[in-house]
Short mmCIF file of C-alpha atoms and ligand atoms in Angstrom, two decimals:
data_model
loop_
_atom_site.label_atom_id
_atom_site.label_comp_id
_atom_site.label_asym_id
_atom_site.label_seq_id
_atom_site.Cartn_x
_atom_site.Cartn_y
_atom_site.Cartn_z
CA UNK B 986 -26.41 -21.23 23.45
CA UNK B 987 -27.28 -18.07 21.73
CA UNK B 988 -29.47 -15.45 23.37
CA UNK B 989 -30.46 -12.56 21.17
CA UNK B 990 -32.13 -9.07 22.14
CA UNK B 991 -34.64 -7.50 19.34
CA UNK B 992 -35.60 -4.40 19.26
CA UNK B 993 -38.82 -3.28 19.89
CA UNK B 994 -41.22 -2.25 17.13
CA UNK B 995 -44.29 -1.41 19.50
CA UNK B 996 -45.49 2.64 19.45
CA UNK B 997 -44.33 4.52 22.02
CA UNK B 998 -42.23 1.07 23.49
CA UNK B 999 -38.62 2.49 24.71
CA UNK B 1000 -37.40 -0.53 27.04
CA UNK B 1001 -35.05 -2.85 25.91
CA UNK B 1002 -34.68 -6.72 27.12
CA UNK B 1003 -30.98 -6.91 28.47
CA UNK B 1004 -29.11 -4.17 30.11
CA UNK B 1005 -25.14 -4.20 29.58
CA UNK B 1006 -25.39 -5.57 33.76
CA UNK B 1007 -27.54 -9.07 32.42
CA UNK B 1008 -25.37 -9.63 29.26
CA UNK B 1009 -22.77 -9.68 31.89
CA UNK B 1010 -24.37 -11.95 34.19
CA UNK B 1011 -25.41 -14.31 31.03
CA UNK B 1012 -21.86 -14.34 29.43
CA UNK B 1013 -20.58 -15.26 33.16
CA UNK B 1014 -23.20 -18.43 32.59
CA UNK B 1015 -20.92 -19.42 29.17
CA UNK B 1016 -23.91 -17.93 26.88
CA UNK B 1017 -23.31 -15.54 23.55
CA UNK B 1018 -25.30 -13.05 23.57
CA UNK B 1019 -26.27 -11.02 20.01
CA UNK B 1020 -27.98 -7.81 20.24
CA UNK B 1021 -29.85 -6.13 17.15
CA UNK B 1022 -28.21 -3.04 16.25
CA UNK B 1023 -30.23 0.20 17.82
CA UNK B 1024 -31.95 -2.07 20.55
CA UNK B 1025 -31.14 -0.04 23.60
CA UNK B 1026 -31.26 3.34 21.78
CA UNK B 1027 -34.74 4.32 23.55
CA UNK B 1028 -33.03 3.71 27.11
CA UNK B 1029 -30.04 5.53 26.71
CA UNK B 1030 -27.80 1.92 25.62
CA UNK B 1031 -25.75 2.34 23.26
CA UNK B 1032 -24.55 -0.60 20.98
CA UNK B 1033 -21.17 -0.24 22.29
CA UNK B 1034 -22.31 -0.30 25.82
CA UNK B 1035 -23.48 -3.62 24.99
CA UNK B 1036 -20.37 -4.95 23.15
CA UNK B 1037 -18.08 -3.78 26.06
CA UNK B 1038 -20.30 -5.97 28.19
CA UNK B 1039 -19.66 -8.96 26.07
CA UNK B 1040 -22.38 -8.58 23.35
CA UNK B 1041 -22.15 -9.18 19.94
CA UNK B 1042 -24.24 -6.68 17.66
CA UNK B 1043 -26.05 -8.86 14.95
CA UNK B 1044 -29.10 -7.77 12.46
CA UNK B 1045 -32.24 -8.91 12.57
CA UNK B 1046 -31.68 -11.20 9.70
CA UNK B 1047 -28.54 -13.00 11.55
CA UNK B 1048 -30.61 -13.02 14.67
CA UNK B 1049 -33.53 -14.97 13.43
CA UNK B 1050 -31.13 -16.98 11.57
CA UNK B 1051 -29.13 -17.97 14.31
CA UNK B 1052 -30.46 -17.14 17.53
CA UNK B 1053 -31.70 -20.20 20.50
CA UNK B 1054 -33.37 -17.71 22.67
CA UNK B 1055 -35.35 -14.56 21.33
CA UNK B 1056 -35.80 -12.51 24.32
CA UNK B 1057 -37.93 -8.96 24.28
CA UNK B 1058 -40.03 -6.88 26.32
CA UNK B 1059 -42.94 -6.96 24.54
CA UNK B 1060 -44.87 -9.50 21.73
CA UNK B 1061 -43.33 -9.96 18.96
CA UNK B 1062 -44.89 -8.48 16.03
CA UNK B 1063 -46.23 -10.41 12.47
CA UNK B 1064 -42.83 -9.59 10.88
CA UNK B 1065 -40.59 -11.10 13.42
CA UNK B 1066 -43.35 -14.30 14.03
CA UNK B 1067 -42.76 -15.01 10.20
CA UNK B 1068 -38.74 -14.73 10.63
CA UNK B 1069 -38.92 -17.70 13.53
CA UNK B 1070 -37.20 -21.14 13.47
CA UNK B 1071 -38.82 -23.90 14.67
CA UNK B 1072 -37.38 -25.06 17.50
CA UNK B 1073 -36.37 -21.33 18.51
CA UNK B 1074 -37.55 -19.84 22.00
CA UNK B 1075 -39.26 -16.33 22.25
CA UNK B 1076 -39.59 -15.25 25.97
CA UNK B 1077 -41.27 -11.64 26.91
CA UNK B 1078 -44.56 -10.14 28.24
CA UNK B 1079 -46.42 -12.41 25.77
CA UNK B 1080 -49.74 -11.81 27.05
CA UNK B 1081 -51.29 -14.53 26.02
CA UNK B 1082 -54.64 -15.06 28.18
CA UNK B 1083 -57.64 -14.30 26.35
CA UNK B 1084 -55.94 -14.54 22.91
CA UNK B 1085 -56.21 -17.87 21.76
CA UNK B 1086 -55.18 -17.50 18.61
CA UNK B 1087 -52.00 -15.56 19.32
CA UNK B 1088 -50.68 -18.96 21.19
CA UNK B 1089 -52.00 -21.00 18.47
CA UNK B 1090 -49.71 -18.67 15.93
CA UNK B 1091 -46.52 -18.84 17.76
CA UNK B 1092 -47.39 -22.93 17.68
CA UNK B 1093 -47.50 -23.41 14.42
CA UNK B 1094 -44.09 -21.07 14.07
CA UNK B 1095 -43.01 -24.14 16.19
CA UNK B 1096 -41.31 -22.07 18.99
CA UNK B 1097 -41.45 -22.11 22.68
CA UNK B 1098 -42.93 -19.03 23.51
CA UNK B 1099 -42.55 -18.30 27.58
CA UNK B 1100 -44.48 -15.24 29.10
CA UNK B 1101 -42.59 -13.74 31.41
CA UNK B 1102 -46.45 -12.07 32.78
CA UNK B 1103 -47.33 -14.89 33.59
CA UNK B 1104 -44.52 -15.68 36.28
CA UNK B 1105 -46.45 -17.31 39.43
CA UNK B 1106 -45.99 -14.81 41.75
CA UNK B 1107 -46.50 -16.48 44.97
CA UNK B 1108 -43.73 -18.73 44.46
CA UNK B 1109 -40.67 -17.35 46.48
CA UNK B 1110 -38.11 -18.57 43.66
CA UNK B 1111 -39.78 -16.60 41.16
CA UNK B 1112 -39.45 -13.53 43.11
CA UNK B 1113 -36.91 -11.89 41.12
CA UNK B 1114 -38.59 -13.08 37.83
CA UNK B 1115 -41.63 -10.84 38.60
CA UNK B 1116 -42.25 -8.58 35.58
CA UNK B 1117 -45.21 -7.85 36.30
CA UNK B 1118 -44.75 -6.67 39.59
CA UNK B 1119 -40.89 -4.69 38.72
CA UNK B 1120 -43.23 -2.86 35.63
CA UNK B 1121 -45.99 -2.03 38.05
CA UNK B 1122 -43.86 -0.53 40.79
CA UNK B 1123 -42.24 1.81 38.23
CA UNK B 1124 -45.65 3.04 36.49
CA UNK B 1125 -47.12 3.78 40.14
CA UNK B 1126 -44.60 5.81 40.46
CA UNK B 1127 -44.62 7.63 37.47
CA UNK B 1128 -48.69 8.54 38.15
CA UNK B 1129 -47.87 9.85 41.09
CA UNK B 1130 -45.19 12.28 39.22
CA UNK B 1131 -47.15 12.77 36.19
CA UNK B 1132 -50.19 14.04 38.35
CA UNK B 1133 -48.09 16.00 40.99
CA UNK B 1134 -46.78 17.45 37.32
CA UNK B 1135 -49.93 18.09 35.71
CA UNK B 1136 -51.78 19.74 38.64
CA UNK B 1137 -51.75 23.39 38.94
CA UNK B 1138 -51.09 23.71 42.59
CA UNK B 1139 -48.87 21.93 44.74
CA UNK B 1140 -48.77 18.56 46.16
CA UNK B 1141 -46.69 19.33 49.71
CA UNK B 1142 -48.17 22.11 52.81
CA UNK B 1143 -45.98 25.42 51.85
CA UNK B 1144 -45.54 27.98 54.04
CA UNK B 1145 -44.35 31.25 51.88
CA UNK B 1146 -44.20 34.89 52.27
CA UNK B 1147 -46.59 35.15 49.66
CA UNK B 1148 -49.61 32.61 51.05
CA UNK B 1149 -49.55 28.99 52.55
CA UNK B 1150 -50.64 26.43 49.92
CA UNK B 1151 -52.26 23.72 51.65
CA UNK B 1152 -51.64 20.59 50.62
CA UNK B 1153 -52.97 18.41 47.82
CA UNK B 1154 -55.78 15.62 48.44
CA UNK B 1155 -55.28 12.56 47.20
CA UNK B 1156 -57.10 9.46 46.24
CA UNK B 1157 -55.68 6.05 45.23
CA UNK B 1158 -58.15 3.52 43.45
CA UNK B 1159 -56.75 0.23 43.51
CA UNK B 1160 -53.81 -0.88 45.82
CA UNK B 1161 -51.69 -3.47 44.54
CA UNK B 1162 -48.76 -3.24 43.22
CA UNK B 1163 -48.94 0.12 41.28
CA UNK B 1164 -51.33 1.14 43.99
CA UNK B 1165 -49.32 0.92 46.50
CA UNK B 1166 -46.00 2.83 44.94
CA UNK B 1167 -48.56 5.86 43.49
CA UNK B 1168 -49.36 6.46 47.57
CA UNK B 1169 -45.56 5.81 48.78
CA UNK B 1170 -44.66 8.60 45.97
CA UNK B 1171 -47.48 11.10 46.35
CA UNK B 1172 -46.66 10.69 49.86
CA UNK B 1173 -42.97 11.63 49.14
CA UNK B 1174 -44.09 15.10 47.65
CA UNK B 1175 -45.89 16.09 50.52
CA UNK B 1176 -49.66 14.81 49.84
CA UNK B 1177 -52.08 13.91 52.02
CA UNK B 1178 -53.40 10.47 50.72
CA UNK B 1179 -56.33 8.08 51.17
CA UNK B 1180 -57.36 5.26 49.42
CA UNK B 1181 -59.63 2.40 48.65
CA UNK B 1182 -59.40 -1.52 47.21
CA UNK B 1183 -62.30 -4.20 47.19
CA UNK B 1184 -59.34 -6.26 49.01
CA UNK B 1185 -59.79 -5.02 52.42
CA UNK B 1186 -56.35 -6.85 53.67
CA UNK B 1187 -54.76 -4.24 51.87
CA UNK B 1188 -55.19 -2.08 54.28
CA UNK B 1189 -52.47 -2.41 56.63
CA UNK B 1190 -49.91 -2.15 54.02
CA UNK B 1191 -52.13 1.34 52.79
CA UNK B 1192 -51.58 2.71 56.48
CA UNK B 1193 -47.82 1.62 56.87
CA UNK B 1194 -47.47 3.94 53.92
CA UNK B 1195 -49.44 7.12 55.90
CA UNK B 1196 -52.60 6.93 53.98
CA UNK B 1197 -55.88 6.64 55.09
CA UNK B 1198 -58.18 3.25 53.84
CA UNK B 1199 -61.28 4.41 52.96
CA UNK B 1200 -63.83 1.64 53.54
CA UNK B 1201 -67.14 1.51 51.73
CA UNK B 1202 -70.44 0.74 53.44
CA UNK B 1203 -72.16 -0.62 50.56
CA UNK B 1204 -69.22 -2.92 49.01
CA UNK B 1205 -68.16 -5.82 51.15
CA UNK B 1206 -64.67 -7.55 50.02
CA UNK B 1207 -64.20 -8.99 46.49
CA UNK B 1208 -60.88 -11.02 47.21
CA UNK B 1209 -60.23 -13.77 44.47
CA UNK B 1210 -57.84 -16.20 44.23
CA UNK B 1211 -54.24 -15.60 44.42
CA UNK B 1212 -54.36 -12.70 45.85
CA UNK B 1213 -56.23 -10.48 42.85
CA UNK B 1214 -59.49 -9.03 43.16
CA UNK B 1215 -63.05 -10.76 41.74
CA UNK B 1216 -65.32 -9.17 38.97
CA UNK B 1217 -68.11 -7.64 40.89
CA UNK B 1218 -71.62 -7.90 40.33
CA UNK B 1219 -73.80 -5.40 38.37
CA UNK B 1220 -74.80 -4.89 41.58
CA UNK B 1221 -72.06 -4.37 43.82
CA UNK B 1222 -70.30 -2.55 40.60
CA UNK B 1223 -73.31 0.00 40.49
CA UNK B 1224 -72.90 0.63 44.45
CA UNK B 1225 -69.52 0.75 45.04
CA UNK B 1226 -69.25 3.63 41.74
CA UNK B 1227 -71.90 5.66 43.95
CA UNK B 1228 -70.30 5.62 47.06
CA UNK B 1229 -67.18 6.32 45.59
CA UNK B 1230 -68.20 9.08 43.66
CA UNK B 1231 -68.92 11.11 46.74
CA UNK B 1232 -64.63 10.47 48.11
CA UNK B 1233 -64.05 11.21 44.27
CA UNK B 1234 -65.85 15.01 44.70
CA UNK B 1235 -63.69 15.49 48.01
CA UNK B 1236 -60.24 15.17 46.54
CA UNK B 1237 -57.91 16.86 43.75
CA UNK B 1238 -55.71 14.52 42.55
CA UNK B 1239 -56.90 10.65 41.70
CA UNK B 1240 -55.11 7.86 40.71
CA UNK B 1241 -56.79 4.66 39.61
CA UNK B 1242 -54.88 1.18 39.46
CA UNK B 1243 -57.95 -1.36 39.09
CA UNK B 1244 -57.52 -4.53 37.49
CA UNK B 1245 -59.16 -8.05 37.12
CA UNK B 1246 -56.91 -10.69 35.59
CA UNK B 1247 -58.39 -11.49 32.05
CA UNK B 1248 -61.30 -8.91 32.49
CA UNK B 1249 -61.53 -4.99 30.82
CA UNK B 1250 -60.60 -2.32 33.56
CA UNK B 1251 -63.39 -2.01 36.28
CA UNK B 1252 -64.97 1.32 36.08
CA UNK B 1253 -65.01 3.10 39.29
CA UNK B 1254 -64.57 6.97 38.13
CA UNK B 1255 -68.47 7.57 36.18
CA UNK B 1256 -69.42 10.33 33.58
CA UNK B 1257 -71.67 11.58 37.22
CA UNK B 1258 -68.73 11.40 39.29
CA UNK B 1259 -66.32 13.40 37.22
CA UNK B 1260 -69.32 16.21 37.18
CA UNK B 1261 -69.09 16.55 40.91
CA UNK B 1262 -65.32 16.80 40.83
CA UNK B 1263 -64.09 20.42 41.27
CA UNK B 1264 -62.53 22.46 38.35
CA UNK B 1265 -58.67 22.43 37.56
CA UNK B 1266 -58.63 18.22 39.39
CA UNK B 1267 -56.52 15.22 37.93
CA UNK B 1268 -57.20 12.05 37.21
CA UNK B 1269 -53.91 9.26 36.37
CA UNK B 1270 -56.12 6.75 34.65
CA UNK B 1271 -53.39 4.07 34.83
CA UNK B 1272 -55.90 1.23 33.58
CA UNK B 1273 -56.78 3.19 30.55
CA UNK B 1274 -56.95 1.02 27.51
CA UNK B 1275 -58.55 0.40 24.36
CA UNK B 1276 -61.47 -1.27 26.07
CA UNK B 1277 -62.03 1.52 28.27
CA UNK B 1278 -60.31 2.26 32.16
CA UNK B 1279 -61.05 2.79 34.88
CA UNK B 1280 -62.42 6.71 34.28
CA UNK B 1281 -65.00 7.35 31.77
CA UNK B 1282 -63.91 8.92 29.01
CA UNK B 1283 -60.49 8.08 29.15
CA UNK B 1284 -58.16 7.63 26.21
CA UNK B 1285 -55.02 5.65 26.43
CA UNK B 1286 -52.39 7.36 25.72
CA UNK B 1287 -54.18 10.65 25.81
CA UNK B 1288 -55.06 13.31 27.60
CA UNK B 1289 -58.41 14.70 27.57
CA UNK B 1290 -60.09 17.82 30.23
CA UNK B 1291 -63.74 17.69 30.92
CA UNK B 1292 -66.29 20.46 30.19
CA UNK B 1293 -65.87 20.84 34.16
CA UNK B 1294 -62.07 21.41 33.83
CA UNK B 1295 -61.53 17.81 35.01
CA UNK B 1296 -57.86 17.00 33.23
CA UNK B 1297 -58.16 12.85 32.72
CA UNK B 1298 -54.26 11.83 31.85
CA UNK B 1299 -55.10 8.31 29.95
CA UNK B 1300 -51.75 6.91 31.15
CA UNK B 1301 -50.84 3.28 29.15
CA UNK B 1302 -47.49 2.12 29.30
CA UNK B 1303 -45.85 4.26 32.20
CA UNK B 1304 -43.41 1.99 32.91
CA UNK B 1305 -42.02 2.45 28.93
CA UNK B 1306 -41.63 6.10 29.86
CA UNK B 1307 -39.09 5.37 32.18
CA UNK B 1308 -37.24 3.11 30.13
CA UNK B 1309 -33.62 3.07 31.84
CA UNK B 1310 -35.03 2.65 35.15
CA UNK B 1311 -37.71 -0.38 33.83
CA UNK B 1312 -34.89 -1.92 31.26
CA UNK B 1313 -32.64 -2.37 34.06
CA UNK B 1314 -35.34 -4.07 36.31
CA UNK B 1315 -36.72 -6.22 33.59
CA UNK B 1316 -33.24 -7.26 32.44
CA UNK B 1317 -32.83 -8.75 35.97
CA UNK B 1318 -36.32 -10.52 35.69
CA UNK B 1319 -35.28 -11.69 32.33
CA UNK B 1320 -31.85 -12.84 32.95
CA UNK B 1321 -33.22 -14.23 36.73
CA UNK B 1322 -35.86 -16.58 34.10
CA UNK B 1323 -33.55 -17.53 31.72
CA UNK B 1324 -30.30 -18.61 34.14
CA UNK B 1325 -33.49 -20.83 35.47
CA UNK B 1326 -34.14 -22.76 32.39
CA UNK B 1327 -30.88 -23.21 30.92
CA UNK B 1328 -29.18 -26.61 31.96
CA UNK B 1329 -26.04 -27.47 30.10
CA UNK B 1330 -25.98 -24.90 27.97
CA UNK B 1331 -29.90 -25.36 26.57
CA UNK B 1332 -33.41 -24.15 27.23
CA UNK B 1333 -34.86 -27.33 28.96
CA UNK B 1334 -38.21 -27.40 29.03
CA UNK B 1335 -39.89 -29.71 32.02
CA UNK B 1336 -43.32 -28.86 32.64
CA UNK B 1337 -43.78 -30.76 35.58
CA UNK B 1338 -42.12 -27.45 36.93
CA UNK B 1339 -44.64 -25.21 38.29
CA UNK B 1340 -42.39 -22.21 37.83
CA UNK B 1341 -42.06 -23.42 33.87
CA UNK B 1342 -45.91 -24.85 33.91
CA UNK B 1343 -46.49 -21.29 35.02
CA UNK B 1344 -44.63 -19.68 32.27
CA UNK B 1345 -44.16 -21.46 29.15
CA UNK B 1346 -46.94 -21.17 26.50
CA UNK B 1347 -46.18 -23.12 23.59
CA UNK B 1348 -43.74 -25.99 22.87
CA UNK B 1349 -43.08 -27.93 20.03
CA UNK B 1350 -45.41 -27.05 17.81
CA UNK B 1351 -48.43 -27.17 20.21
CA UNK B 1352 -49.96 -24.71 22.91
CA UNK B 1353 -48.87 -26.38 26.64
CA UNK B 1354 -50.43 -23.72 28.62
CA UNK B 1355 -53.20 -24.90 31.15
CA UNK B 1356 -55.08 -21.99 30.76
CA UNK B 1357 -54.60 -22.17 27.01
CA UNK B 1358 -56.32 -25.56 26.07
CA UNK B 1359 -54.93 -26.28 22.62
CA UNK B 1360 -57.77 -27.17 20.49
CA UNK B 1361 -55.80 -28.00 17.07
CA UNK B 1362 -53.37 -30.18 18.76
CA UNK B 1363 -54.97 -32.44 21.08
CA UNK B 1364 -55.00 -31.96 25.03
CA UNK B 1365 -51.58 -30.79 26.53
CA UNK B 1366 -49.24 -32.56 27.93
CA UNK B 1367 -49.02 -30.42 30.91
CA UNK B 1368 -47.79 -33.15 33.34
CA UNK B 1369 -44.98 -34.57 30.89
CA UNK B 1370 -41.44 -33.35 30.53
CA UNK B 1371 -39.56 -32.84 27.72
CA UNK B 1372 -36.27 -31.05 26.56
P1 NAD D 953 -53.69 -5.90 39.77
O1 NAD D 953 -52.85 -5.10 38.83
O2 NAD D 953 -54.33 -7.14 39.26
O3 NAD D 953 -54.86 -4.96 40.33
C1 NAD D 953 -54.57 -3.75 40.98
C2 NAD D 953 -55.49 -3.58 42.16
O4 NAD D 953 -56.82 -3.30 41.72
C3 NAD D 953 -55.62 -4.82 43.06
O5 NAD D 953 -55.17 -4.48 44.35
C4 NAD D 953 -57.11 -5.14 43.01
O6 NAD D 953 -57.58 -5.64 44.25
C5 NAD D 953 -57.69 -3.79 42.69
N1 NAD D 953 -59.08 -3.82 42.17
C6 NAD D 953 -59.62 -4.65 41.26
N2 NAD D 953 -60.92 -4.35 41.07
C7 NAD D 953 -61.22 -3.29 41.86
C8 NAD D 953 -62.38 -2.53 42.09
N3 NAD D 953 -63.52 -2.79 41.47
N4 NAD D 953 -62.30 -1.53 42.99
C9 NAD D 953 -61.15 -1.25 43.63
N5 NAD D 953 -60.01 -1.93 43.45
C10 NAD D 953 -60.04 -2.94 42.58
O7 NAD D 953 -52.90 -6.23 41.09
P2 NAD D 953 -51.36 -6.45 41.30
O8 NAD D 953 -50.69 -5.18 41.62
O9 NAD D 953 -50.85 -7.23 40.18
O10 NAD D 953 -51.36 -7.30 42.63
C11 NAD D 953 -52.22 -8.42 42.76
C12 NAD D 953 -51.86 -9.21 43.97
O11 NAD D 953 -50.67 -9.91 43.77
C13 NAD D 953 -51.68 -8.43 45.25
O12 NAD D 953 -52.31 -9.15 46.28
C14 NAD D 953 -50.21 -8.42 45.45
O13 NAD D 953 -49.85 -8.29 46.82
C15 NAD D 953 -49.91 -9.79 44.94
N6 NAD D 953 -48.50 -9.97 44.65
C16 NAD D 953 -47.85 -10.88 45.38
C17 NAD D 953 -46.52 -11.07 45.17
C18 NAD D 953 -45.81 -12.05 46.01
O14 NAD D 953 -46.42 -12.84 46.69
N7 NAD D 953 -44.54 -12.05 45.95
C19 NAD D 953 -45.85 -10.34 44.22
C20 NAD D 953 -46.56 -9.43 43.47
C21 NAD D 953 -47.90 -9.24 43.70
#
């Protein structure tokens, strides 16, 4: 079986799909493995690095031509959809849910398509498949560094000949995964953190990490299923930004983390809020997207200050800006997924695996997902099994 890396076309996208260390692992497993010339360039991986690991280095053209497996970080783009095979696989961070018709293209290419985002991460096996969560830990990181770097005092107590800088106040938003590696790091540089979730069983883990949980009065919990958070109502949305706003005024760094699978960021930092913030603060917008984040008037990808001297850092993609350091985890999730679905030397697809049910989007020529209904062809087969 052939597994081939592509390079990735995305703006700004630096990570690459297999590390030298998986093509290893993979080639130990009796699979080839073909990686497009240039692949690992924005993480530092030379195409030699690769080939000394057991790679061969192909073009695109002999890729799509020959490849079993596809395997990326992100989607694939229009290009690379049209250069398919049926029968091929494509496995990445597909990120399918809520586009329909993106599933319903990579169906009619007639590939599998398997999302490695949509790993279900409760299941203990699928542990070290967890993209999701590998990506998250290094972005959370990075906020914490990229605010520590962008605000204009320090972070830790310092005790100098010149003046004592006390030290910085810090507020998480949102503590899952991300969350919870922003506080461990501001932490690390000396910062005195709090913060806040509408999952209130978060707290314990907020505390083993030295922070304080703040807990609003006027916002009970909003725990979904699975262990993610609920939409709140206009309601509860409209008390818990008021609140909030007054723990926003009293601190000099934020970072905000908030998601709802399938929704646009929840808003928790308001136009009113930033106003009462104090001149030369930070805000690490990490849900900043095209839709809006979590701050208003962030920009993904950009950073914008407020009339108030309020610096927003629109931060999309962190992990990508760490690309050896997220290549190397996401070559173990993606190695970790694919030694699972190989059997004799093939991708065999059984959906009456949860792990796979979990994962794998389309297959032959029709969208399997559950959450993915496929209108064109018919209900899916999501109980049957088929290789
Ligand atoms: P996420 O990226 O979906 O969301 C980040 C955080 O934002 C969450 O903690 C969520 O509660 C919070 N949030 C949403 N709306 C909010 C609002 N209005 N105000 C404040 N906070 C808000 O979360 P995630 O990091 O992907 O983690 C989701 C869950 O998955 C967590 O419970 C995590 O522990 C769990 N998880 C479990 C495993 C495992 O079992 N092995 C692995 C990874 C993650």
């Amino acid at each position: 079986m052939k597994v081939a890396v592509l390079r990735e076309t995305a703006p700004g996208e630096r990570r690459v799909s297999l590390v030298p260390e998986a093509v290893t692992k993979l080639r130990a497993a009796d699979l080839e493995v073909l990686v497009e010339s240039g692949a690992g360039g924005g993480a530092w991986l030379s195409d030699d690095a690769f080939t000394e690991a057991g790679a061969s280095i192909a073009t695109r053209g002999e890729i799509q031509q020959t490849a079993d497996a596809i395997v990326m970080v992100g989607r694939p783009d229009d290009e690379a959809i049209a250069g398919f095979r049926q029968g091929q696989a494509v496995l990445g961070m597909l990120a399918p849910l809520g586009d329909p018709s993106f599933a319903r293209r990579l169906a009619e290419a007639g590939v599998t398509s398997v999302s490695l985002d949509l790993i279900p991460r409760t299941l203990p096996r699928a542990q070290q498949m967890d993209a999701l969560s590998s990506q998250a830990n290094i972005a959370g990181y990075k906020a914490a560094v990229l605010a520590a770097d962008t605000f204009g005092r320090f972070f830790p107590l310092l005790i100098t000949a010149a003046g004592t800088a006390r030290p910085a106040k810090v507020l998480v938003l949102g503590t899952g995964v991300a969350g919870l590696q922003a506080i461990g790091t501001a932490r690390r540089l000396g910062a005195v953190v709090s913060a806040y979730d509408v999952r209130p069983e978060t707290k314990t883990e907020v505390e083993s990490l030295g922070a304080t949980f703040i807990e609003l009065t006027s916002v009970g919990s909003a725990s979904g299923e699975g262990g993610y958070a609920r939409a709140l109502t206009e309601e509860e949305r409209q008390a818990q930004q008021d609140e909030l706003a007054g723990h926003i005024a009293r601190h000099d760094v934020v970072i905000t983390t908030a998601q709802v699978p399938g929704r646009r960021p929840p808003l928790l930092v308001t136009g009113h809020a930033l106003k009462a913030m104090a001149p030369g603060s930070v805000i690490v917008d990490m849900g900043a997207s095209a839709l809006g984040g979590n701050v208003a008037g962030s920009q993904a990808g950009e950073t914008v200050v407020t009339e108030n001297g309020v610096t927003i850092v629109g931060a999309a993609n962190l992990a990508s800006t760490m690309p050896a350091a997220a290549s190397a985890m996401y070559a173990r999730n993606m190695s970790s997924l694919l030694l699972y679905l190989v059997k004799d030397g093939a991708l065999a697809v059984d959906l009456s695996d949860d792990l796979q049910r979990g994962v794998v989007i389309t297959h032959e020529g029709r969208v399997v997902h559950p959450a993915l209904a496929d209108p064109v062809g018919g209900p899916a087969d999501v109980d049957g099994a088929s290789h």
